[in-house]
Amino acid sequence: MTQQARARLVLGNWKMHGSLAENELLLAALRAADTNSSSQIGVCVPFPYMAQAAQALQGSAVSWGAQDVSAHEKGAYTGEVSAAMLKDFACRWVLAGHSERRAYHGETDQTVADKARAALQSGLTPVVCVGETLNEHEAGQTLAVIRRQLTPVLALGADAVARMVLAYEPIWAIGSGRSATPEQAQDVHAAIRAELAALGTPQVQVLYGGSVKAANAASLFAMADIDGALVGGAALVAEEFLRIAAA
Ligand code: 13P
């Protein structure tokens, strides 16, 4: 399948940043953005600001989502947020298995798959994140790690996977200012695409994340299997984020 058959998607991950006042300015600038951008655009905001994002962005070309979701439907899970709750705020996206969740909150490959399934059950689109550490990268284990992370996700089956987005985020490139080169990223994306093709879902969008900026977005997007970006720091500056989307 050619890249042209897959829409370009640029998602912002605000991580634990923002305030009502700051968000108001950022959301207003995104809302005012040119809707003719060649990319679909979305922002994944902290839970307390979901209602603010929904109100500010409804009717605009920009969609919104969350950065995590419970694997459970409901019940005695203090502090967790269910997929159905996110759906109440017309959320479209939910990140599953961001490396910061895996590293600091003990999320396993299976937990990530369970979260993706919970998101799908409520009609949200999970954005399943995978990526290797610097040590794994230098040891030449990148593809083995990605395959291991994807195994329980792909085991959800083609019908489920067809309704997901995947994101390759090498951990060594996150917040480091050192993006993977387009060729490095493409190699991994091609391997992910091969796994998707084997499942019968080659059309699934695969985003790249890790120090994406306006200055490097176009060269990343020129790669055959890179369908867009998951953007951290640069998503907090409207002009920079929109320049990435327009790249
Ligand atoms: P940076 O763009 O800040 O490197 O973050 C990437 C990321 O983790 C997005 O989920």
PDB file of C-alpha atoms and ligand atoms in Angstrom, residues 11-15 95 98-100 129 167 169-171 173-178 208-213 229-235, ligand 1:
ATOM      1  CA  LEU A  11      -0.954  14.262  17.421  1.00  0.00           C
ATOM      2  CA  GLY A  12       0.312  16.412  20.265  1.00  0.00           C
ATOM      3  CA  ASN A  13       1.070  14.797  23.604  1.00  0.00           C
ATOM      4  CA  TRP A  14       0.988  17.565  26.160  1.00  0.00           C
ATOM      5  CA  LYS A  15       2.256  15.220  28.892  1.00  0.00           C
ATOM      6  CA  LEU A  95      -2.391   6.942  24.083  1.00  0.00           C
ATOM      7  CA  HIS A  98       3.657   5.572  26.211  1.00  0.00           C
ATOM      8  CA  SER A  99       7.220   4.810  27.315  1.00  0.00           C
ATOM      9  CA  GLU A 100       6.787   7.084  30.333  1.00  0.00           C
ATOM     10  CA  CYS A 129       3.258   3.389  21.579  1.00  0.00           C
ATOM     11  CA  ALA A 167       3.452   5.071  17.248  1.00  0.00           C
ATOM     12  CA  GLU A 169       8.927   6.379  19.779  1.00  0.00           C
ATOM     13  CA  PRO A 170      12.553   5.440  20.407  1.00  0.00           C
ATOM     14  CA  ILE A 171      13.062   6.324  24.058  1.00  0.00           C
ATOM     15  CA  ALA A 173      14.903  10.323  21.020  1.00  0.00           C
ATOM     16  CA  ILE A 174      12.180  11.501  23.416  1.00  0.00           C
ATOM     17  CA  GLY A 175      12.793  14.944  24.854  1.00  0.00           C
ATOM     18  CA  SER A 176      16.462  14.634  23.934  1.00  0.00           C
ATOM     19  CA  GLY A 177      16.532  16.950  20.949  1.00  0.00           C
ATOM     20  CA  ARG A 178      18.042  14.014  19.079  1.00  0.00           C
ATOM     21  CA  TYR A 208       6.937   8.559  14.603  1.00  0.00           C
ATOM     22  CA  GLY A 209       7.658  10.309  17.905  1.00  0.00           C
ATOM     23  CA  GLY A 210      10.833  11.639  19.499  1.00  0.00           C
ATOM     24  CA  SER A 211      12.087  15.212  19.151  1.00  0.00           C
ATOM     25  CA  VAL A 212       9.886  15.998  16.149  1.00  0.00           C
ATOM     26  CA  LYS A 213      10.070  19.697  15.265  1.00  0.00           C
ATOM     27  CA  ALA A 229       4.019  12.260  14.227  1.00  0.00           C
ATOM     28  CA  LEU A 230       3.400  12.066  17.937  1.00  0.00           C
ATOM     29  CA  VAL A 231       4.799  15.336  19.208  1.00  0.00           C
ATOM     30  CA  GLY A 232       5.761  16.191  22.786  1.00  0.00           C
ATOM     31  CA  GLY A 233       7.516  19.445  23.589  1.00  0.00           C
ATOM     32  CA  ALA A 234       6.841  21.090  20.236  1.00  0.00           C
ATOM     33  CA  ALA A 235       3.092  20.513  20.678  1.00  0.00           C
TER      34      ALA A 235
HETATM   35  P1  13P B   1       9.261  15.028  22.424  1.00  0.00           P
HETATM   36  O1  13P B   1       8.612  15.442  21.132  1.00  0.00           O
HETATM   37  O2  13P B   1       9.262  16.093  23.461  1.00  0.00           O
HETATM   38  O3  13P B   1      10.587  14.392  22.186  1.00  0.00           O
HETATM   39  O4  13P B   1       8.298  13.877  23.056  1.00  0.00           O
HETATM   40  C1  13P B   1       7.925  12.815  22.252  1.00  0.00           C
HETATM   41  C2  13P B   1       6.868  12.048  22.961  1.00  0.00           C
HETATM   42  O5  13P B   1       7.127  11.385  23.955  1.00  0.00           O
HETATM   43  C3  13P B   1       5.498  12.151  22.451  1.00  0.00           C
HETATM   44  O6  13P B   1       4.662  11.188  23.018  1.00  0.00           O
END
